[in-house]
CSV table of C-alpha atoms and ligand atoms in Angstrom, one decimal:
chain,number,residue,atom,x,y,z
A,1,MET,CA,-13.4,11.5,13.7
A,2,LEU,CA,-14.3,8.8,11.2
A,3,ILE,CA,-15.8,11.0,8.6
A,4,ARG,CA,-15.9,14.6,7.9
A,5,GLN,CA,-18.9,16.8,6.8
A,6,ALA,CA,-19.9,15.9,3.4
A,7,PRO,CA,-19.8,19.6,2.1
A,8,ASP,CA,-16.2,20.0,3.1
A,9,ILE,CA,-15.1,16.9,1.1
A,10,ARG,CA,-17.1,17.9,-1.8
A,11,SER,CA,-15.3,21.3,-2.1
A,12,SER,CA,-11.8,19.9,-1.5
A,13,GLU,CA,-12.6,17.3,-4.1
A,14,ILE,CA,-13.3,19.9,-6.6
A,15,THR,CA,-10.0,21.8,-6.0
A,16,ASP,CA,-7.9,18.6,-6.1
A,17,GLU,CA,-9.5,17.3,-9.3
A,18,LYS,CA,-8.7,20.6,-11.0
A,19,LEU,CA,-5.2,20.7,-9.7
A,20,TYR,CA,-4.6,17.3,-10.9
A,21,LEU,CA,-6.3,17.5,-14.3
A,22,ASN,CA,-4.6,20.8,-15.0
A,23,ARG,CA,-1.1,19.5,-14.5
A,24,ARG,CA,-0.1,19.4,-18.1
A,25,ARG,CA,3.6,19.9,-17.8
A,26,PHE,CA,6.2,17.4,-16.5
A,27,ILE,CA,6.4,17.4,-12.8
A,28,GLN,CA,10.1,17.7,-11.8
A,29,ALA,CA,9.7,15.8,-8.6
A,30,ALA,CA,13.7,15.4,-7.9
A,31,SER,CA,13.6,17.8,-5.2
A,32,ALA,CA,10.6,16.7,-3.4
A,33,GLY,CA,11.9,13.2,-2.5
A,34,ALA,CA,14.4,10.5,-2.7
A,35,LEU,CA,13.6,9.6,-6.2
A,36,ALA,CA,14.5,11.5,-9.3
A,37,PHE,CA,11.7,10.7,-11.5
A,38,SER,CA,9.6,12.9,-13.7
A,39,VAL,CA,6.0,12.0,-14.5
A,40,PRO,CA,3.9,13.6,-17.3
A,41,VAL,CA,0.4,13.7,-16.1
A,42,GLY,CA,-1.6,15.3,-18.8
A,43,GLU,CA,-5.3,15.9,-18.9
A,44,ALA,CA,-6.0,12.9,-21.1
A,45,GLU,CA,-3.8,10.6,-19.2
A,46,ALA,CA,-5.4,11.7,-15.9
A,47,GLN,CA,-9.0,11.1,-17.1
A,48,LYS,CA,-8.5,8.0,-18.9
A,49,PRO,CA,-7.9,4.8,-16.9
A,50,LYS,CA,-5.6,2.7,-19.1
A,51,GLY,CA,-3.9,0.1,-17.1
A,52,PRO,CA,-5.3,-3.4,-17.2
A,53,PHE,CA,-6.5,-3.1,-13.6
A,54,ASP,CA,-7.5,0.4,-13.5
A,55,THR,CA,-10.8,1.4,-12.0
A,56,ASP,CA,-12.8,4.3,-13.5
A,57,GLU,CA,-14.4,5.2,-10.3
A,58,GLU,CA,-13.8,8.8,-9.0
A,59,LEU,CA,-10.4,9.3,-7.4
A,60,THR,CA,-10.1,10.2,-3.7
A,61,PRO,CA,-8.9,13.7,-3.5
A,62,TYR,CA,-5.1,14.2,-2.8
A,63,ASP,CA,-5.7,16.0,0.4
A,64,ASP,CA,-7.7,13.0,1.9
A,65,VAL,CA,-5.3,10.4,0.7
A,66,THR,CA,-2.5,12.3,2.3
A,67,THR,CA,-4.1,13.5,5.6
A,68,TYR,CA,-6.2,10.3,6.5
A,69,ASN,CA,-3.5,7.6,7.2
A,70,ASN,CA,-2.6,4.7,9.4
A,71,PHE,CA,1.1,4.6,10.1
A,72,VAL,CA,1.4,3.9,13.8
A,73,GLU,CA,5.1,4.7,13.8
A,74,PHE,CA,3.8,8.3,13.8
A,75,GLY,CA,1.0,7.9,16.2
A,76,PRO,CA,-2.3,6.1,16.6
A,77,ASP,CA,-4.8,8.6,15.0
A,78,LYS,CA,-5.6,9.0,11.3
A,79,SER,CA,-4.3,12.6,11.4
A,80,ASP,CA,-1.1,11.8,13.3
A,81,PRO,CA,1.0,10.7,10.3
A,82,SER,CA,0.5,13.8,8.2
A,83,GLU,CA,1.3,15.9,11.2
A,84,ASN,CA,4.4,13.9,12.4
A,85,ALA,CA,6.0,12.1,9.5
A,86,ARG,CA,8.2,15.1,8.4
A,87,SER,CA,10.9,13.7,10.7
A,88,LEU,CA,11.3,10.6,8.5
A,89,ARG,CA,14.6,11.0,6.5
A,90,ILE,CA,14.2,9.2,3.1
A,91,LYS,CA,17.6,10.1,1.5
A,92,PRO,CA,19.7,8.1,1.1
A,93,TRP,CA,17.4,5.0,1.3
A,94,THR,CA,18.8,1.4,1.2
A,95,VAL,CA,16.7,-1.8,0.7
A,96,ARG,CA,18.4,-5.0,1.9
A,97,VAL,CA,17.6,-8.0,-0.1
A,98,GLU,CA,18.4,-11.2,1.7
A,99,GLY,CA,17.4,-15.0,2.2
A,100,GLU,CA,16.7,-17.4,-0.5
A,101,VAL,CA,17.7,-15.4,-3.3
A,102,LYS,CA,20.5,-15.4,-5.8
A,103,ARG,CA,21.2,-11.8,-5.6
A,104,PRO,CA,21.3,-10.8,-2.0
A,105,GLU,CA,22.5,-7.2,-1.7
A,106,ASN,CA,22.0,-3.8,-0.1
A,107,TYR,CA,20.3,-1.9,-3.0
A,108,ASN,CA,20.3,1.9,-3.2
A,109,LEU,CA,16.7,2.8,-3.8
A,110,GLU,CA,17.5,4.6,-7.1
A,111,ASP,CA,19.3,1.5,-8.3
A,112,LEU,CA,16.3,-0.7,-7.5
A,113,VAL,CA,13.8,1.4,-9.3
A,114,LYS,CA,15.8,2.7,-12.3
A,115,PRO,CA,14.7,-0.2,-14.7
A,116,TYR,CA,11.1,0.8,-14.5
A,117,LYS,CA,9.7,3.4,-16.8
A,118,LEU,CA,7.6,5.1,-14.1
A,119,GLU,CA,5.8,7.4,-16.5
A,120,ASP,CA,3.8,4.3,-17.9
A,121,ARG,CA,3.1,3.2,-14.4
A,122,ILE,CA,0.0,4.7,-13.1
A,123,TYR,CA,-2.4,2.2,-11.3
A,124,ARG,CA,-5.8,3.4,-10.2
A,125,LEU,CA,-6.7,1.0,-7.4
A,126,ARG,CA,-9.2,0.6,-4.6
A,127,CYS,CA,-7.9,0.2,-1.1
A,128,VAL,CA,-10.1,-0.9,1.7
A,129,GLU,CA,-10.5,-1.2,5.5
A,130,ALA,CA,-13.5,0.2,7.4
A,131,TRP,CA,-13.0,3.1,4.9
A,132,SER,CA,-11.9,3.0,1.4
A,133,MET,CA,-10.1,5.2,-1.2
A,134,VAL,CA,-9.3,5.1,-4.9
A,135,ILE,CA,-5.7,6.2,-5.4
A,136,PRO,CA,-3.7,6.6,-8.6
A,137,TRP,CA,-0.4,5.0,-7.5
A,138,LEU,CA,2.8,5.3,-9.3
A,139,GLY,CA,4.9,2.1,-9.1
A,140,PHE,CA,5.8,-1.2,-10.7
A,141,PRO,CA,4.8,-4.8,-10.3
A,142,LEU,CA,6.7,-6.4,-7.4
A,143,GLY,CA,6.9,-9.5,-9.6
A,144,GLU,CA,9.1,-7.8,-12.0
A,145,LEU,CA,11.6,-7.1,-9.3
A,146,ILE,CA,11.5,-10.5,-7.9
A,147,LYS,CA,12.3,-11.9,-11.3
A,148,ARG,CA,15.3,-9.8,-11.4
A,149,LEU,CA,16.5,-10.9,-8.0
A,150,GLU,CA,16.0,-14.5,-8.7
A,151,PRO,CA,14.7,-16.3,-5.6
A,152,THR,CA,15.9,-19.9,-5.1
A,153,SER,CA,13.7,-22.9,-5.3
A,154,LYS,CA,13.3,-22.7,-1.5
A,155,ALA,CA,11.8,-19.4,-1.5
A,156,LYS,CA,7.9,-19.6,-0.6
A,157,TYR,CA,7.2,-16.2,1.0
A,158,ILE,CA,8.6,-12.9,1.2
A,159,GLU,CA,8.9,-11.0,4.5
A,160,PHE,CA,9.0,-7.1,4.3
A,161,THR,CA,10.3,-4.9,7.1
A,162,THR,CA,9.7,-1.2,7.8
A,163,LEU,CA,12.5,1.2,8.9
A,164,HIS,CA,13.2,0.9,12.7
A,165,ALA,CA,14.3,4.4,13.7
A,166,PRO,CA,12.7,5.7,17.0
A,167,ASP,CA,14.6,8.9,16.6
A,168,GLN,CA,12.7,9.7,13.5
A,169,MET,CA,9.5,7.7,14.3
A,170,PRO,CA,7.9,8.9,17.5
A,171,GLY,CA,5.5,6.0,17.7
A,172,GLN,CA,8.4,3.6,17.9
A,173,ARG,CA,9.3,5.1,21.2
A,174,SER,CA,6.3,3.5,22.7
A,175,SER,CA,5.1,-0.2,22.6
A,176,MET,CA,1.9,0.4,20.7
A,177,LEU,CA,3.1,-2.5,18.3
A,178,PRO,CA,6.2,-4.7,18.3
A,179,TRP,CA,8.7,-2.8,16.1
A,180,PRO,CA,9.7,-2.9,13.5
A,181,TYR,CA,6.5,-3.5,11.4
A,182,VAL,CA,6.7,-6.6,9.4
A,183,GLU,CA,4.6,-8.0,6.7
A,184,GLY,CA,4.6,-11.0,4.4
A,185,LEU,CA,3.2,-12.5,1.2
A,186,ARG,CA,3.3,-15.9,-0.4
A,187,LEU,CA,5.5,-15.9,-3.3
A,188,ASP,CA,2.6,-16.5,-5.8
A,189,GLU,CA,0.6,-13.5,-4.2
A,190,ALA,CA,3.8,-11.4,-4.4
A,191,MET,CA,4.3,-12.3,-8.2
A,192,HIS,CA,0.7,-11.4,-9.0
A,193,PRO,CA,0.5,-8.4,-11.4
A,194,LEU,CA,-1.8,-6.5,-9.1
A,195,THR,CA,0.8,-6.4,-6.3
A,196,ILE,CA,2.8,-3.3,-6.8
A,197,LEU,CA,5.6,-1.4,-5.1
A,198,ALA,CA,4.5,2.1,-5.0
A,199,VAL,CA,7.0,5.1,-5.1
A,200,GLY,CA,4.4,7.7,-5.8
A,201,LEU,CA,0.7,8.8,-5.9
A,202,TYR,CA,-0.9,11.5,-8.1
A,203,GLY,CA,2.3,11.8,-10.1
A,204,LYS,CA,4.3,12.8,-7.1
A,205,PRO,CA,6.8,11.0,-4.9
A,206,LEU,CA,5.2,9.3,-1.9
A,207,PRO,CA,4.6,11.8,1.0
A,208,ASN,CA,6.1,10.3,4.1
A,209,GLN,CA,2.8,9.5,5.7
A,210,ASN,CA,2.0,7.3,2.9
A,211,GLY,CA,5.0,5.2,3.2
A,212,ALA,CA,7.9,7.0,1.4
A,213,PRO,CA,10.0,6.1,-0.3
A,214,LEU,CA,8.8,2.7,-1.0
A,215,ARG,CA,5.7,0.8,0.1
A,216,LEU,CA,3.7,-2.2,-0.9
A,217,VAL,CA,0.2,-2.0,-2.4
A,218,VAL,CA,-2.0,-5.2,-2.3
A,219,PRO,CA,-5.4,-4.0,-3.3
A,220,TRP,CA,-7.4,-7.2,-2.6
A,221,LYS,CA,-6.3,-7.4,1.1
A,222,TYR,CA,-7.1,-5.2,4.0
A,223,GLY,CA,-4.9,-2.3,4.3
A,224,PHE,CA,-2.6,-3.6,6.9
A,225,LYS,CA,-0.8,-5.8,4.5
A,226,SER,CA,0.5,-2.7,2.5
A,227,VAL,CA,3.6,-2.2,4.5
A,228,LYS,CA,5.2,1.2,4.3
A,229,SER,CA,8.7,2.6,4.2
A,230,ILE,CA,10.3,-0.8,3.3
A,231,VAL,CA,14.0,-1.3,4.2
A,232,ARG,CA,14.3,-5.1,4.0
A,233,MET,CA,12.9,-7.8,1.8
A,234,ARG,CA,13.6,-11.4,2.9
A,235,PHE,CA,12.9,-14.4,0.8
A,236,VAL,CA,12.0,-17.3,3.2
A,237,GLU,CA,10.8,-20.9,3.3
A,238,LYS,CA,8.4,-20.6,6.1
A,239,GLN,CA,5.3,-18.4,6.5
A,240,PRO,CA,6.5,-15.1,8.1
A,241,ARG,CA,4.9,-13.7,11.2
A,242,ASN,CA,3.2,-10.3,10.6
A,243,THR,CA,2.9,-7.5,12.9
A,244,TRP,CA,-0.8,-7.4,13.4
A,245,ALA,CA,-1.1,-11.2,13.8
A,246,ILE,CA,1.5,-11.1,16.4
A,247,GLN,CA,-0.2,-8.1,18.2
A,248,ALA,CA,-3.7,-9.7,18.1
A,249,PRO,CA,-3.8,-13.2,16.7
A,250,ASN,CA,-7.5,-13.8,17.3
A,251,GLU,CA,-8.2,-10.7,15.2
A,252,TYR,CA,-5.8,-10.6,12.4
A,253,GLY,CA,-4.3,-13.5,10.3
A,254,PHE,CA,-1.6,-13.8,7.8
A,255,TYR,CA,-3.8,-13.6,4.6
A,256,ALA,CA,-6.0,-10.6,5.4
A,257,ASN,CA,-8.0,-11.1,2.1
A,258,VAL,CA,-10.9,-8.8,1.9
A,259,ASN,CA,-13.9,-10.9,2.8
A,260,PRO,CA,-17.2,-9.2,3.6
A,261,GLU,CA,-18.7,-12.6,4.7
A,262,VAL,CA,-16.4,-13.1,7.6
A,263,ASP,CA,-16.8,-10.6,10.6
A,264,HIS,CA,-13.7,-9.2,12.5
A,265,PRO,CA,-14.3,-10.4,16.0
A,266,ARG,CA,-15.3,-6.9,17.1
A,267,TRP,CA,-17.0,-5.6,13.9
A,268,SER,CA,-18.8,-6.4,10.7
A,269,GLN,CA,-16.7,-6.4,7.5
A,270,SER,CA,-19.5,-6.3,5.1
A,271,ARG,CA,-19.6,-2.5,4.6
A,272,GLU,CA,-17.2,0.3,4.1
A,273,ARG,CA,-17.3,4.0,3.9
A,274,ARG,CA,-15.7,5.6,0.8
A,275,ILE,CA,-14.0,8.6,1.9
A,276,GLY,CA,-16.1,11.6,0.6
A,277,ASP,CA,-19.3,9.5,0.6
A,278,PHE,CA,-22.0,9.9,3.2
A,279,PHE,CA,-23.5,6.5,3.1
A,280,ARG,CA,-21.6,3.2,3.4
A,281,ARG,CA,-21.3,0.8,0.6
A,282,LYS,CA,-21.2,-3.0,0.4
A,283,THR,CA,-17.6,-4.3,0.6
A,284,LEU,CA,-16.8,-6.7,-2.3
A,285,MET,CA,-15.1,-10.0,-2.0
A,286,PHE,CA,-11.4,-9.5,-2.7
A,287,ASN,CA,-12.2,-5.7,-2.7
A,288,GLY,CA,-13.7,-6.2,-6.2
A,289,TYR,CA,-10.6,-8.0,-7.6
A,290,ALA,CA,-12.1,-11.5,-7.3
A,291,ASP,CA,-11.8,-12.4,-11.0
A,292,ARG,CA,-8.2,-11.6,-10.9
A,293,VAL,CA,-7.1,-13.3,-7.6
A,294,SER,CA,-9.5,-15.9,-6.4
A,295,ASP,CA,-7.5,-18.7,-8.2
A,296,LEU,CA,-4.6,-18.0,-5.8
A,297,TYR,CA,-6.9,-19.3,-3.0
A,298,ARG,CA,-8.6,-22.2,-4.4
A,299,ASN,CA,-7.2,-24.6,-1.9
A,300,LEU,CA,-7.6,-22.5,1.1
A,301,ASP,CA,-10.5,-22.3,3.5
A,302,LEU,CA,-10.8,-18.5,3.7
A,303,ARG,CA,-12.7,-18.6,6.9
A,304,LYS,CA,-9.9,-20.3,8.7
A,305,ASN,CA,-7.1,-18.5,6.9
A,306,PHE,CA,-8.2,-14.9,7.4
B,1,MTE,N1,5.0,0.4,8.5
B,1,MTE,C1,3.7,0.5,8.6
B,1,MTE,N2,3.1,0.2,7.5
B,1,MTE,C2,1.7,0.3,7.4
B,1,MTE,C3,0.9,0.7,8.6
B,1,MTE,C4,1.7,0.9,9.8
B,1,MTE,O1,1.2,1.3,10.9
B,1,MTE,N3,3.1,0.9,9.7
B,1,MTE,N4,-0.5,0.6,8.7
B,1,MTE,C5,-1.2,-0.1,7.6
B,1,MTE,C6,-2.5,0.1,7.6
B,1,MTE,S1,-3.4,-0.6,8.8
B,1,MTE,C7,-3.1,0.6,6.6
B,1,MTE,S2,-4.9,0.7,6.5
B,1,MTE,C8,-2.4,1.2,5.4
B,1,MTE,C9,-2.7,2.7,5.2
B,1,MTE,O2,-2.0,3.3,4.1
B,1,MTE,P1,-2.4,4.8,3.7
B,1,MTE,O3,-2.1,5.7,4.9
B,1,MTE,O4,-1.5,5.1,2.6
B,1,MTE,O5,-3.8,4.9,3.2
B,1,MTE,O6,-0.9,1.2,5.7
B,1,MTE,C10,-0.5,0.0,6.2
B,1,MTE,N5,0.9,-0.1,6.4
B,2,MO,MO1,-5.6,-0.3,8.3
């Protein structure tokens, strides 16, 4: 269940790499999702990491990124989201911005995203849990959007909420988690340039199972912080409660910074399996982004604030 046979992964890796690297023309993605953007992914661009945070590690194949998912709204198993997420309707899509902010409004997704030149915005980032992947996200820094929305001086945190639509999300018809899924960030974490809102991956609009049409990506935190299919962003004074901390407060906290030195109550967090690899590797502090983000937590006991 957790890993497939190594040879299978290898062959799919080769196919996907080829597909990706040979995509020389502009991808007209308008018909595939809610967003009408076109992204040139040429051979050179694909091979050369160029963003300030890009890793040069091997990308996880597209097929794995889009079939090994956690999205409990579509079922508890890693294969469920890719099988069940077709029922999600992402057009039209509205994001409600509210709370301690000067420009509260219901934003049409296209309007929210329009100012960002997405063709310049490919982020090759690691994400981690018990398994890990390297994904070329397409998106923009959340901080740029926050500046545009102008939070008031009272805003200390942002709460993000996923769509609640049991007719489209079969998992929401059961009580596996308290719905809708909610996550939060401290404002300075949200403003950090490594925190991005993703609208695509591998040069294409996000597949539904990966959180279409808009999701968070916070690469130095465990995967559950990266909330999918966002319909609301609320600027608040107090630390929001987040779904997994509500569900299992002794196992999951608010911060969820990747910390190999602190065990989860039921398992070690010191190693991870990179999808496609046979052996586990050491998990790095802050998922390898410590030099970029550890300053955010100077005054925080990371053992207590997990
Ligand atoms: N709405 C929502 N967002 C979610 C989840 C979820 O169940 N529902 N799962 C989280 C967890 S635990 C992980 S590991 C990542 C997985 O993202 P991926 O499927 O794109 O790899 O999504 C996160 N975002
Ligand atoms: Mo996860």
